[in-house]
Amino acid sequence: MFLKRWQSERCGHSRICDVVWHDGEFIKWTDARVHVMSHVLHYGSSIFEGIRCNATKNGPAIFRLKEHMQRFLNSRKSIAWTTHELDQLSDASVSW
């Protein structure tokens, strides 16, 4: 899923993976589109929650994923944004 740094630079734009999460599913990076009249472009409406995945001897581990996702879902209330539920977002975070 993740690209090597040289591949990203060779593409001529900043890209760290082949797919992005869009409307409840992963889609190809090249298929991702944002409408020119999108609210996020004109007014900067967005939410963000930083989540880190670490390599361990037992495989990848995400520290307190449910808590991260709950903060993410709580943040959406401030901009009246509806999105998927906690379990669906958590499952998507580890499905790739």
XYZ file of C-alpha atoms in Angstrom:
96
model
C 0.000 0.000 0.000
C 2.698 2.522 0.925
C 4.970 3.856 -1.777
C 8.692 4.302 -1.548
C 9.861 7.902 -1.300
C 11.473 7.871 -4.753
C 8.203 6.720 -6.333
C 6.362 9.671 -4.817
C 8.977 12.151 -6.033
C 8.978 10.592 -9.477
C 5.218 11.099 -9.739
C 5.741 14.844 -9.326
C 3.369 15.239 -6.370
C 3.220 14.393 -2.688
C 1.669 10.945 -2.239
C 2.333 8.383 0.469
C 0.000 5.549 -0.532
C -1.901 3.983 -3.425
C -5.370 4.375 -1.905
C -7.419 6.898 0.081
C -10.521 6.528 2.243
C -13.535 8.123 0.550
C -17.214 7.796 1.490
C -16.810 4.549 3.384
C -14.364 2.721 1.156
C -10.803 2.739 -0.109
C -10.396 4.085 -3.640
C -7.348 4.501 -5.848
C -5.386 7.714 -5.280
C -5.786 8.562 -8.959
C -9.594 8.226 -8.703
C -9.916 10.642 -5.760
C -11.658 13.890 -6.676
C -12.759 17.001 -4.798
C -15.331 19.264 -6.403
C -14.171 22.844 -7.026
C -17.123 24.135 -4.986
C -16.288 21.900 -2.029
C -16.732 23.616 1.342
C -13.357 22.321 2.519
C -11.568 24.150 -0.315
C -13.332 27.464 0.198
C -13.657 27.578 3.977
C -11.177 25.035 5.285
C -13.778 22.893 7.034
C -12.087 19.721 8.174
C -11.279 17.579 11.168
C -8.102 15.698 11.938
C -6.978 13.088 14.407
C -3.391 11.876 14.334
C -3.091 8.119 14.646
C 0.164 6.243 14.755
C 0.875 2.655 13.843
C 4.059 1.072 15.149
C 5.846 -2.079 14.075
C 6.113 -4.597 16.904
C 7.423 -8.150 17.156
C 3.764 -9.262 16.990
C 3.001 -7.175 13.903
C 1.609 -3.638 13.449
C 0.005 -2.029 16.510
C -2.156 1.079 16.745
C -2.105 2.613 20.217
C -5.608 3.307 21.582
C -7.361 3.213 18.215
C -10.871 3.388 19.694
C -9.982 6.501 21.717
C -8.519 8.189 18.618
C -11.617 7.389 16.599
C -13.924 8.625 19.363
C -12.097 11.991 19.430
C -12.386 12.110 15.638
C -16.135 11.476 15.844
C -16.521 14.056 18.634
C -14.744 16.657 16.475
C -17.188 16.187 13.617
C -20.003 17.551 15.794
C -18.408 21.005 15.739
C -18.894 21.256 11.975
C -22.141 19.234 11.783
C -20.479 16.585 9.648
C -21.996 13.138 9.511
C -19.730 10.195 8.947
C -19.416 6.512 9.643
C -19.582 4.918 13.051
C -16.681 4.223 15.396
C -16.414 0.497 14.636
C -16.505 1.029 10.871
C -13.763 3.676 11.026
C -11.658 1.530 13.364
C -12.031 -1.531 11.138
C -11.081 0.494 8.062
C -7.966 1.754 9.856
C -6.592 -1.750 10.170
C -8.087 -3.431 7.086
C -5.448 -2.519 4.535
